[in-house]
mmCIF file of C-alpha atoms in Angstrom:
data_model
loop_
_atom_site.group_PDB
_atom_site.id
_atom_site.type_symbol
_atom_site.label_atom_id
_atom_site.label_comp_id
_atom_site.label_asym_id
_atom_site.label_seq_id
_atom_site.Cartn_x
_atom_site.Cartn_y
_atom_site.Cartn_z
ATOM 1 C CA UNK A 1 88.585 107.709 98.228
ATOM 2 C CA UNK A 2 87.562 108.668 101.737
ATOM 3 C CA UNK A 3 84.667 106.358 102.887
ATOM 4 C CA UNK A 4 81.310 107.746 103.567
ATOM 5 C CA UNK A 5 79.954 107.668 106.865
ATOM 6 C CA UNK A 6 78.523 104.150 107.763
ATOM 7 C CA UNK A 7 80.407 102.427 104.897
ATOM 8 C CA UNK A 8 81.165 98.829 105.645
ATOM 9 C CA UNK A 9 85.318 97.862 105.275
ATOM 10 C CA UNK A 10 85.556 94.812 103.111
ATOM 11 C CA UNK A 11 88.310 92.533 103.746
ATOM 12 C CA UNK A 12 90.509 91.556 100.891
ATOM 13 C CA UNK A 13 92.315 88.141 100.515
ATOM 14 C CA UNK A 14 94.431 87.799 97.848
ATOM 15 C CA UNK A 15 95.039 84.543 96.144
ATOM 16 C CA UNK A 16 97.376 85.431 93.289
ATOM 17 C CA UNK A 17 100.334 83.326 94.453
ATOM 18 C CA UNK A 18 98.346 80.167 94.147
ATOM 19 C CA UNK A 19 95.330 80.927 91.723
ATOM 20 C CA UNK A 20 98.209 82.422 89.171
ATOM 21 C CA UNK A 21 100.066 79.102 89.175
ATOM 22 C CA UNK A 22 97.095 77.139 88.157
ATOM 23 C CA UNK A 23 97.159 79.464 84.591
ATOM 24 C CA UNK A 24 99.398 78.258 82.052
ATOM 25 C CA UNK A 25 102.604 79.999 82.382
ATOM 26 C CA UNK A 26 105.866 79.915 84.207
ATOM 27 C CA UNK A 27 105.796 78.964 87.961
ATOM 28 C CA UNK A 28 107.216 81.414 90.421
ATOM 29 C CA UNK A 29 110.078 80.404 92.695
ATOM 30 C CA UNK A 30 110.293 80.964 96.241
ATOM 31 C CA UNK A 31 111.821 84.375 96.341
ATOM 32 C CA UNK A 32 109.317 85.615 93.527
ATOM 33 C CA UNK A 33 106.495 84.406 95.615
ATOM 34 C CA UNK A 34 108.273 86.531 98.538
ATOM 35 C CA UNK A 35 108.588 89.409 96.021
ATOM 36 C CA UNK A 36 104.874 89.186 95.143
ATOM 37 C CA UNK A 37 103.390 88.765 98.790
ATOM 38 C CA UNK A 38 105.289 91.827 99.741
ATOM 39 C CA UNK A 39 103.922 93.813 96.592
ATOM 40 C CA UNK A 40 100.522 92.512 97.578
ATOM 41 C CA UNK A 41 100.798 93.534 101.472
ATOM 42 C CA UNK A 42 102.127 96.932 100.667
ATOM 43 C CA UNK A 43 98.769 97.123 98.511
ATOM 44 C CA UNK A 44 96.916 96.733 101.694
ATOM 45 C CA UNK A 45 95.436 93.164 101.476
ATOM 46 C CA UNK A 46 94.753 91.667 104.823
ATOM 47 C CA UNK A 47 95.403 88.088 103.814
ATOM 48 C CA UNK A 48 97.606 86.768 101.328
ATOM 49 C CA UNK A 49 97.604 83.004 100.286
ATOM 50 C CA UNK A 50 101.175 81.758 100.178
ATOM 51 C CA UNK A 51 100.492 78.405 98.720
ATOM 52 C CA UNK A 52 100.256 74.790 99.410
ATOM 53 C CA UNK A 53 103.320 73.855 101.341
ATOM 54 C CA UNK A 54 102.487 70.332 101.437
ATOM 55 C CA UNK A 55 102.202 70.273 97.673
ATOM 56 C CA UNK A 56 106.137 70.543 97.120
ATOM 57 C CA UNK A 57 109.475 71.809 98.503
ATOM 58 C CA UNK A 58 109.423 74.854 96.452
ATOM 59 C CA UNK A 59 105.769 75.542 98.032
ATOM 60 C CA UNK A 60 107.235 74.528 101.367
ATOM 61 C CA UNK A 61 110.087 77.058 101.031
ATOM 62 C CA UNK A 62 107.828 79.727 99.785
ATOM 63 C CA UNK A 63 105.727 79.499 102.511
ATOM 64 C CA UNK A 64 108.675 79.726 105.378
ATOM 65 C CA UNK A 65 110.372 82.876 103.588
ATOM 66 C CA UNK A 66 106.639 84.658 103.387
ATOM 67 C CA UNK A 67 105.750 83.935 107.261
ATOM 68 C CA UNK A 68 108.983 85.558 108.181
ATOM 69 C CA UNK A 69 109.058 88.484 106.022
ATOM 70 C CA UNK A 70 105.412 89.927 106.120
ATOM 71 C CA UNK A 71 104.724 92.172 108.555
ATOM 72 C CA UNK A 72 101.260 93.702 108.301
ATOM 73 C CA UNK A 73 99.269 90.939 106.124
ATOM 74 C CA UNK A 74 98.278 87.423 107.532
ATOM 75 C CA UNK A 75 99.339 84.779 105.455
ATOM 76 C CA UNK A 76 97.227 81.833 104.409
ATOM 77 C CA UNK A 77 98.193 78.182 103.420
ATOM 78 C CA UNK A 78 96.043 75.782 101.307
ATOM 79 C CA UNK A 79 95.505 72.529 102.895
ATOM 80 C CA UNK A 80 93.220 69.567 101.768
ATOM 81 C CA UNK A 81 91.179 67.941 104.746
ATOM 82 C CA UNK A 82 93.888 66.026 105.763
ATOM 83 C CA UNK A 83 95.883 66.281 109.169
ATOM 84 C CA UNK A 84 99.296 65.783 107.435
ATOM 85 C CA UNK A 85 98.772 68.602 105.301
ATOM 86 C CA UNK A 86 98.009 71.074 108.165
ATOM 87 C CA UNK A 87 101.216 69.490 109.910
ATOM 88 C CA UNK A 88 103.621 70.685 106.885
ATOM 89 C CA UNK A 89 101.502 73.952 106.729
ATOM 90 C CA UNK A 90 102.402 74.932 110.400
ATOM 91 C CA UNK A 91 106.106 73.568 110.261
ATOM 92 C CA UNK A 92 106.548 75.703 107.181
ATOM 93 C CA UNK A 93 105.218 78.914 108.544
ATOM 94 C CA UNK A 94 104.241 78.303 112.418
ATOM 95 C CA UNK A 95 101.177 79.468 113.997
ATOM 96 C CA UNK A 96 101.476 83.058 114.430
ATOM 97 C CA UNK A 97 99.584 85.555 111.981
ATOM 98 C CA UNK A 98 98.950 82.350 110.340
ATOM 99 C CA UNK A 99 95.386 81.192 108.789
ATOM 100 C CA UNK A 100 95.023 77.835 107.563
ATOM 101 C CA UNK A 101 92.576 77.177 104.784
ATOM 102 C CA UNK A 102 91.411 73.759 104.707
ATOM 103 C CA UNK A 103 89.193 72.653 101.587
ATOM 104 C CA UNK A 104 85.959 70.831 101.666
ATOM 105 C CA UNK A 105 83.920 69.290 99.369
ATOM 106 C CA UNK A 106 80.722 70.848 98.519
ATOM 107 C CA UNK A 107 78.657 68.819 96.099
ATOM 108 C CA UNK A 108 77.490 65.470 95.500
ATOM 109 C CA UNK A 109 79.108 65.665 92.136
ATOM 110 C CA UNK A 110 82.500 66.068 93.425
ATOM 111 C CA UNK A 111 81.904 63.431 96.124
ATOM 112 C CA UNK A 112 80.900 61.014 93.725
ATOM 113 C CA UNK A 113 82.753 61.546 90.966
ATOM 114 C CA UNK A 114 86.199 63.149 92.330
ATOM 115 C CA UNK A 115 86.428 61.989 95.858
ATOM 116 C CA UNK A 116 84.357 58.657 96.166
ATOM 117 C CA UNK A 117 83.354 59.240 99.712
ATOM 118 C CA UNK A 118 80.009 60.094 101.307
ATOM 119 C CA UNK A 119 78.555 63.192 102.906
ATOM 120 C CA UNK A 120 79.047 62.356 106.276
ATOM 121 C CA UNK A 121 82.791 61.293 105.265
ATOM 122 C CA UNK A 122 83.089 64.831 104.029
ATOM 123 C CA UNK A 123 81.830 66.332 107.180
ATOM 124 C CA UNK A 124 83.755 64.325 109.579
ATOM 125 C CA UNK A 125 87.062 64.824 107.327
ATOM 126 C CA UNK A 126 86.690 68.727 107.796
ATOM 127 C CA UNK A 127 85.675 68.672 111.256
ATOM 128 C CA UNK A 128 88.704 66.516 112.282
ATOM 129 C CA UNK A 129 91.261 68.736 110.466
ATOM 130 C CA UNK A 130 89.652 72.167 111.611
ATOM 131 C CA UNK A 131 90.081 70.996 115.184
ATOM 132 C CA UNK A 132 93.623 69.415 114.489
ATOM 133 C CA UNK A 133 94.733 72.857 113.328
ATOM 134 C CA UNK A 134 93.261 74.547 116.323
ATOM 135 C CA UNK A 135 94.973 71.977 118.562
ATOM 136 C CA UNK A 136 98.155 72.899 116.847
ATOM 137 C CA UNK A 137 97.943 76.489 118.096
ATOM 138 C CA UNK A 138 96.600 77.828 114.373
ATOM 139 C CA UNK A 139 93.698 80.614 115.787
ATOM 140 C CA UNK A 140 92.140 81.527 112.317
ATOM 141 C CA UNK A 141 90.858 78.336 110.171
ATOM 142 C CA UNK A 142 89.059 78.893 107.049
ATOM 143 C CA UNK A 143 87.349 76.342 105.201
ATOM 144 C CA UNK A 144 86.948 76.841 101.433
ATOM 145 C CA UNK A 145 83.852 74.978 100.506
ATOM 146 C CA UNK A 146 84.600 73.778 96.639
ATOM 147 C CA UNK A 147 81.678 73.788 94.020
ATOM 148 C CA UNK A 148 79.424 75.159 96.871
ATOM 149 C CA UNK A 149 77.611 76.739 94.117
ATOM 150 C CA UNK A 150 76.315 73.209 93.067
ATOM 151 C CA UNK A 151 75.909 71.737 96.659
ATOM 152 C CA UNK A 152 72.557 70.937 98.243
ATOM 153 C CA UNK A 153 71.984 72.833 101.485
ATOM 154 C CA UNK A 154 71.738 69.986 103.425
ATOM 155 C CA UNK A 155 75.273 69.031 102.724
ATOM 156 C CA UNK A 156 76.536 72.742 102.863
ATOM 157 C CA UNK A 157 74.919 73.179 106.300
ATOM 158 C CA UNK A 158 76.408 69.799 107.852
ATOM 159 C CA UNK A 159 79.953 71.031 107.038
ATOM 160 C CA UNK A 160 79.408 74.585 108.165
ATOM 161 C CA UNK A 161 78.145 73.852 111.403
ATOM 162 C CA UNK A 162 80.415 70.857 112.028
ATOM 163 C CA UNK A 163 83.375 72.863 111.214
ATOM 164 C CA UNK A 164 82.050 75.965 113.337
ATOM 165 C CA UNK A 165 82.112 73.521 116.073
ATOM 166 C CA UNK A 166 85.307 72.389 115.765
ATOM 167 C CA UNK A 167 86.958 76.142 115.712
ATOM 168 C CA UNK A 168 86.490 77.126 112.081
ATOM 169 C CA UNK A 169 86.749 81.001 112.083
ATOM 170 C CA UNK A 170 85.729 81.863 108.207
ATOM 171 C CA UNK A 171 84.384 80.320 105.434
ATOM 172 C CA UNK A 172 85.153 80.713 101.746
ATOM 173 C CA UNK A 173 82.010 79.954 99.494
ATOM 174 C CA UNK A 174 83.107 79.025 95.893
ATOM 175 C CA UNK A 175 81.464 78.931 92.828
ATOM 176 C CA UNK A 176 84.126 76.810 91.388
ATOM 177 C CA UNK A 177 82.636 76.214 87.908
ATOM 178 C CA UNK A 178 81.966 79.932 87.697
ATOM 179 C CA UNK A 179 78.244 78.901 86.890
ATOM 180 C CA UNK A 180 76.364 81.266 89.054
ATOM 181 C CA UNK A 181 74.082 84.121 88.458
ATOM 182 C CA UNK A 182 74.519 87.058 90.776
ATOM 183 C CA UNK A 183 71.238 86.451 92.347
ATOM 184 C CA UNK A 184 71.909 82.960 92.758
ATOM 185 C CA UNK A 185 75.328 83.543 94.633
ATOM 186 C CA UNK A 186 73.638 86.045 96.761
ATOM 187 C CA UNK A 187 71.120 83.702 97.796
ATOM 188 C CA UNK A 188 73.810 81.168 98.637
ATOM 189 C CA UNK A 189 75.654 83.546 100.438
ATOM 190 C CA UNK A 190 72.387 84.871 102.311
ATOM 191 C CA UNK A 191 72.211 80.672 103.808
ATOM 192 C CA UNK A 192 75.663 80.899 104.903
ATOM 193 C CA UNK A 193 74.888 83.948 106.686
ATOM 194 C CA UNK A 194 71.879 82.625 108.244
ATOM 195 C CA UNK A 195 73.606 79.261 109.106
ATOM 196 C CA UNK A 196 76.588 81.077 110.796
ATOM 197 C CA UNK A 197 77.264 83.020 114.150
ATOM 198 C CA UNK A 198 78.005 86.525 113.237
ATOM 199 C CA UNK A 199 81.708 86.428 113.991
ATOM 200 C CA UNK A 200 82.458 84.086 111.577
ATOM 201 C CA UNK A 201 83.592 85.505 108.338
ATOM 202 C CA UNK A 202 82.223 84.655 104.886
ATOM 203 C CA UNK A 203 84.388 85.446 102.148
ATOM 204 C CA UNK A 204 83.531 84.888 98.398
ATOM 205 C CA UNK A 205 85.465 83.002 95.747
ATOM 206 C CA UNK A 206 84.251 83.597 92.348
ATOM 207 C CA UNK A 207 85.306 82.322 89.130
ATOM 208 C CA UNK A 208 84.886 84.017 85.769
ATOM 209 C CA UNK A 209 83.594 81.221 83.332
ATOM 210 C CA UNK A 210 80.467 83.653 82.518
ATOM 211 C CA UNK A 211 82.032 86.852 83.153
ATOM 212 C CA UNK A 212 80.559 87.278 86.301
ATOM 213 C CA UNK A 213 83.258 86.902 88.821
ATOM 214 C CA UNK A 214 82.932 90.471 90.025
ATOM 215 C CA UNK A 215 79.243 90.894 89.709
ATOM 216 C CA UNK A 216 78.711 87.673 91.631
ATOM 217 C CA UNK A 217 81.358 88.752 94.381
ATOM 218 C CA UNK A 218 79.570 92.180 94.914
ATOM 219 C CA UNK A 219 76.327 90.280 95.221
ATOM 220 C CA UNK A 220 77.837 88.247 97.753
ATOM 221 C CA UNK A 221 78.756 91.257 99.741
ATOM 222 C CA UNK A 222 75.460 92.791 99.437
ATOM 223 C CA UNK A 223 73.847 89.369 100.698
ATOM 224 C CA UNK A 224 75.955 89.309 103.974
ATOM 225 C CA UNK A 225 79.819 88.218 102.889
ATOM 226 C CA UNK A 226 82.432 90.114 104.668
ATOM 227 C CA UNK A 227 85.815 89.462 102.251
ATOM 228 C CA UNK A 228 86.415 88.632 98.720
ATOM 229 C CA UNK A 229 89.117 86.154 97.425
ATOM 230 C CA UNK A 230 90.637 87.832 94.101
ATOM 231 C CA UNK A 231 93.610 87.654 92.106
ATOM 232 C CA UNK A 232 95.691 90.703 90.613
ATOM 233 C CA UNK A 233 94.433 90.602 86.648
ATOM 234 C CA UNK A 234 92.198 87.974 87.752
ATOM 235 C CA UNK A 235 94.514 85.468 87.009
ATOM 236 C CA UNK A 236 93.653 81.976 87.872
ATOM 237 C CA UNK A 237 92.228 78.398 86.820
ATOM 238 C CA UNK A 238 90.367 78.777 83.175
ATOM 239 C CA UNK A 239 88.866 82.200 82.703
ATOM 240 C CA UNK A 240 90.169 83.115 86.105
ATOM 241 C CA UNK A 241 88.849 84.760 89.348
ATOM 242 C CA UNK A 242 87.533 88.196 90.815
ATOM 243 C CA UNK A 243 90.071 90.389 89.783
ATOM 244 C CA UNK A 244 91.486 92.776 92.622
ATOM 245 C CA UNK A 245 91.788 95.849 90.304
ATOM 246 C CA UNK A 246 88.317 95.689 89.108
ATOM 247 C CA UNK A 247 86.809 95.322 93.008
ATOM 248 C CA UNK A 248 89.043 98.246 94.127
ATOM 249 C CA UNK A 249 88.051 100.355 91.128
ATOM 250 C CA UNK A 250 84.675 99.468 91.656
ATOM 251 C CA UNK A 251 84.301 100.397 95.411
ATOM 252 C CA UNK A 252 86.503 103.538 94.737
ATOM 253 C CA UNK A 253 83.940 104.947 92.677
ATOM 254 C CA UNK A 254 80.662 103.022 93.519
ATOM 255 C CA UNK A 255 81.640 102.509 97.332
ATOM 256 C CA UNK A 256 79.169 105.362 98.581
ATOM 257 C CA UNK A 257 76.336 103.943 96.892
ATOM 258 C CA UNK A 258 77.217 100.361 97.829
ATOM 259 C CA UNK A 259 77.954 101.285 101.353
ATOM 260 C CA UNK A 260 81.412 99.511 101.096
ATOM 261 C CA UNK A 261 85.335 100.604 101.002
ATOM 262 C CA UNK A 262 88.238 98.907 100.787
ATOM 263 C CA UNK A 263 91.731 100.082 102.033
ATOM 264 C CA UNK A 264 93.684 98.846 98.790
ATOM 265 C CA UNK A 265 96.089 101.326 97.321
ATOM 266 C CA UNK A 266 94.680 101.508 94.010
ATOM 267 C CA UNK A 267 97.986 103.770 92.393
ATOM 268 C CA UNK A 268 100.060 100.975 92.895
ATOM 269 C CA UNK A 269 98.309 97.763 91.625
ATOM 270 C CA UNK A 270 99.309 97.968 88.272
ATOM 271 C CA UNK A 271 102.995 98.095 88.979
ATOM 272 C CA UNK A 272 102.362 95.083 91.130
ATOM 273 C CA UNK A 273 100.484 93.422 88.135
ATOM 274 C CA UNK A 274 103.329 94.447 85.796
ATOM 275 C CA UNK A 275 105.797 92.345 88.087
ATOM 276 C CA UNK A 276 103.400 89.225 88.118
ATOM 277 C CA UNK A 277 103.098 88.994 84.433
ATOM 278 C CA UNK A 278 106.864 89.397 84.044
ATOM 279 C CA UNK A 279 107.585 86.592 86.390
ATOM 280 C CA UNK A 280 105.126 84.245 85.046
ATOM 281 C CA UNK A 281 105.520 85.511 81.037
ATOM 282 C CA UNK A 282 101.843 86.611 80.948
ATOM 283 C CA UNK A 283 101.228 88.787 78.245
ATOM 284 C CA UNK A 284 99.261 91.985 78.831
ATOM 285 C CA UNK A 285 95.803 92.021 77.769
ATOM 286 C CA UNK A 286 94.540 94.624 75.056
ATOM 287 C CA UNK A 287 91.294 95.607 76.405
ATOM 288 C CA UNK A 288 90.732 94.179 80.213
ATOM 289 C CA UNK A 289 89.126 96.678 82.584
ATOM 290 C CA UNK A 290 91.684 98.743 84.316
ATOM 291 C CA UNK A 291 95.055 96.611 83.202
ATOM 292 C CA UNK A 292 94.435 96.201 79.838
ATOM 293 C CA UNK A 293 97.119 98.044 77.305
ATOM 294 C CA UNK A 294 94.201 99.838 75.730
ATOM 295 C CA UNK A 295 91.948 100.248 78.870
ATOM 296 C CA UNK A 296 92.401 104.155 78.786
ATOM 297 C CA UNK A 297 93.222 104.653 75.269
ATOM 298 C CA UNK A 298 90.967 105.178 72.182
ATOM 299 C CA UNK A 299 91.434 105.329 68.153
ATOM 300 C CA UNK A 300 87.911 106.517 67.591
ATOM 301 C CA UNK A 301 87.654 109.860 66.128
ATOM 302 C CA UNK A 302 84.089 111.098 68.050
ATOM 303 C CA UNK A 303 85.687 110.223 71.161
ATOM 304 C CA UNK A 304 88.613 111.832 70.566
ATOM 305 C CA UNK A 305 87.024 115.102 69.486
ATOM 306 C CA UNK A 306 85.505 115.219 72.990
ATOM 307 C CA UNK A 307 88.294 113.823 75.215
ATOM 308 C CA UNK A 308 90.588 116.772 73.699
ATOM 309 C CA UNK A 309 88.218 119.184 74.919
ATOM 310 C CA UNK A 310 87.202 117.365 78.168
ATOM 311 C CA UNK A 311 88.713 113.748 79.129
ATOM 312 C CA UNK A 312 85.720 113.395 81.345
ATOM 313 C CA UNK A 313 83.253 113.175 78.071
ATOM 314 C CA UNK A 314 84.425 109.244 77.493
ATOM 315 C CA UNK A 315 86.700 108.749 80.502
ATOM 316 C CA UNK A 316 84.794 107.901 83.539
ATOM 317 C CA UNK A 317 87.550 106.055 85.223
ATOM 318 C CA UNK A 318 90.299 108.363 85.943
ATOM 319 C CA UNK A 319 93.762 106.582 84.541
ATOM 320 C CA UNK A 320 95.979 108.157 86.761
ATOM 321 C CA UNK A 321 94.203 107.035 89.906
ATOM 322 C CA UNK A 322 95.562 103.330 88.750
ATOM 323 C CA UNK A 323 99.286 104.097 87.771
ATOM 324 C CA UNK A 324 98.224 104.508 84.178
ATOM 325 C CA UNK A 325 98.133 106.992 81.463
ATOM 326 C CA UNK A 326 95.672 108.062 79.038
ATOM 327 C CA UNK A 327 96.696 107.446 75.277
ATOM 328 C CA UNK A 328 95.101 108.934 72.039
ATOM 329 C CA UNK A 329 95.607 106.058 69.276
ATOM 330 C CA UNK A 330 95.730 107.153 65.678
ATOM 331 C CA UNK A 331 93.988 104.678 63.501
ATOM 332 C CA UNK A 332 91.288 104.846 60.257
ATOM 333 C CA UNK A 333 88.985 105.703 62.613
ATOM 334 C CA UNK A 334 90.326 108.910 63.893
ATOM 335 C CA UNK A 335 89.177 112.087 62.786
ATOM 336 C CA UNK A 336 90.250 115.511 61.700
ATOM 337 C CA UNK A 337 90.050 117.018 65.354
ATOM 338 C CA UNK A 338 93.176 115.098 66.581
ATOM 339 C CA UNK A 339 95.092 116.248 63.550
ATOM 340 C CA UNK A 340 94.477 119.979 64.431
ATOM 341 C CA UNK A 341 95.270 119.102 67.989
ATOM 342 C CA UNK A 342 99.028 118.114 66.916
ATOM 343 C CA UNK A 343 99.370 120.876 64.634
ATOM 344 C CA UNK A 344 98.131 123.580 67.170
ATOM 345 C CA UNK A 345 100.510 121.917 69.804
ATOM 346 C CA UNK A 346 103.496 122.476 67.190
ATOM 347 C CA UNK A 347 102.218 125.779 66.358
ATOM 348 C CA UNK A 348 101.713 124.842 62.716
ATOM 349 C CA UNK A 349 99.194 126.377 60.456
ATOM 350 C CA UNK A 350 98.322 124.755 57.240
ATOM 351 C CA UNK A 351 95.297 125.422 54.842
ATOM 352 C CA UNK A 352 92.364 123.462 54.308
ATOM 353 C CA UNK A 353 93.485 121.671 51.208
ATOM 354 C CA UNK A 354 96.718 120.667 53.191
ATOM 355 C CA UNK A 355 94.982 119.665 56.386
ATOM 356 C CA UNK A 356 92.714 117.321 53.986
ATOM 357 C CA UNK A 357 96.079 116.130 52.368
ATOM 358 C CA UNK A 358 97.547 115.187 55.640
ATOM 359 C CA UNK A 359 94.506 113.761 56.893
ATOM 360 C CA UNK A 360 94.295 111.330 53.943
ATOM 361 C CA UNK A 361 98.083 110.375 53.843
ATOM 362 C CA UNK A 362 98.311 109.858 57.748
ATOM 363 C CA UNK A 363 94.718 108.716 59.035
ATOM 364 C CA UNK A 364 92.320 107.805 56.199
ATOM 365 C CA UNK A 365 94.865 105.948 54.171
ATOM 366 C CA UNK A 366 97.614 105.163 56.314
ATOM 367 C CA UNK A 367 99.699 101.947 55.736
ATOM 368 C CA UNK A 368 99.036 98.900 57.931
ATOM 369 C CA UNK A 369 96.074 98.455 60.106
ATOM 370 C CA UNK A 370 97.558 98.856 63.581
ATOM 371 C CA UNK A 371 97.207 101.807 65.687
ATOM 372 C CA UNK A 372 100.059 104.219 67.070
ATOM 373 C CA UNK A 373 100.262 106.399 69.873
ATOM 374 C CA UNK A 374 99.490 110.174 69.131
ATOM 375 C CA UNK A 375 103.078 110.816 70.233
ATOM 376 C CA UNK A 376 104.550 108.941 67.077
ATOM 377 C CA UNK A 377 102.438 111.001 64.496
ATOM 378 C CA UNK A 378 103.403 114.107 66.383
ATOM 379 C CA UNK A 379 107.034 113.414 66.068
ATOM 380 C CA UNK A 380 106.529 112.444 62.344
ATOM 381 C CA UNK A 381 104.502 115.534 61.614
ATOM 382 C CA UNK A 382 107.373 117.639 63.521
ATOM 383 C CA UNK A 383 109.895 116.108 60.993
ATOM 384 C CA UNK A 384 107.908 116.727 58.215
ATOM 385 C CA UNK A 385 106.122 120.062 58.472
ATOM 386 C CA UNK A 386 109.039 121.738 60.436
ATOM 387 C CA UNK A 387 111.561 120.811 57.444
ATOM 388 C CA UNK A 388 111.190 122.587 54.048
ATOM 389 C CA UNK A 389 107.531 120.894 53.090
ATOM 390 C CA UNK A 390 105.768 123.746 54.885
ATOM 391 C CA UNK A 391 106.921 126.642 56.967
ATOM 392 C CA UNK A 392 106.085 126.652 60.533
ATOM 393 C CA UNK A 393 103.566 129.251 61.516
ATOM 394 C CA UNK A 394 105.160 132.818 62.551
#
């Protein structure tokens, strides 16, 4: 969709390669990670997180491959606030087109129960690691503040200011536990926007524990964030992260109202998602927005009657734009309209009594409780009615 005049371009930071491995399933090997990175780059993502190179030889090799093969997007590596992690990341990927993302501890709960360090130690370790990355020639350094949504402003502001002084160029403000309402997250982003220089980017990082990751990301953008960290299919820890496809679809249709747009190629997202699912052994969900098996299918007779006349009656989001196909599903809630539609396409004429009998046998009292695509019923009726049972229409 062509952006409207004055529309703000939203940067996309894709974390599928790392967050996807935090969900149950098969881990991608380095070559698969490279394959996915190139697919996501082709979609138009601005930053692609290659992984955590200090965590394993496999992650190191994946970073090495990605850094040498990507041509348009920047790659990002995940590092703890430890100099050695940054050294390993730079060894794997070099400094060119490389954004190092350093994890900061943003809440007293995490400081006390996970880290066992003071607020000042948390501030100092981030500032030191950021400065170290810059000294190694890394020009883009992001600070991902874990559990920022439950952090105290005094700690968050101290981390932000110290990191900026040390050379940080971006902050990812994480709702790690997915606990925020949109207005809460918007207020948090607004405070960061007030603390930071205009040139410093702010990225959202939202989890979906309440099903609010997309709503929170959009609220964050409206409050001044520049970028969204998202994953294909929303894959990630626990309930997952902001789904890239839902954000891209929303901005495709509602970008004029929001005054925002992205350059993501929405038509190619489903193919990339399918490849990712196959790599990690993820089943396709039935009713997930945009990517669900039945996201563009309906079995309700009332809906089918409208869609057969004009798909726009019940289809606001158009499947073809997202590499999907519309499907009419035959189940016990389907009506006579879909049966008449099939018979018309087959050029078969039946009496009212015969129509009632066909409806009873193939829809109302059909065996089994599952649905079947309209094409399956059409083939079955063609074989039945174009044979000896009923004559074809002249």
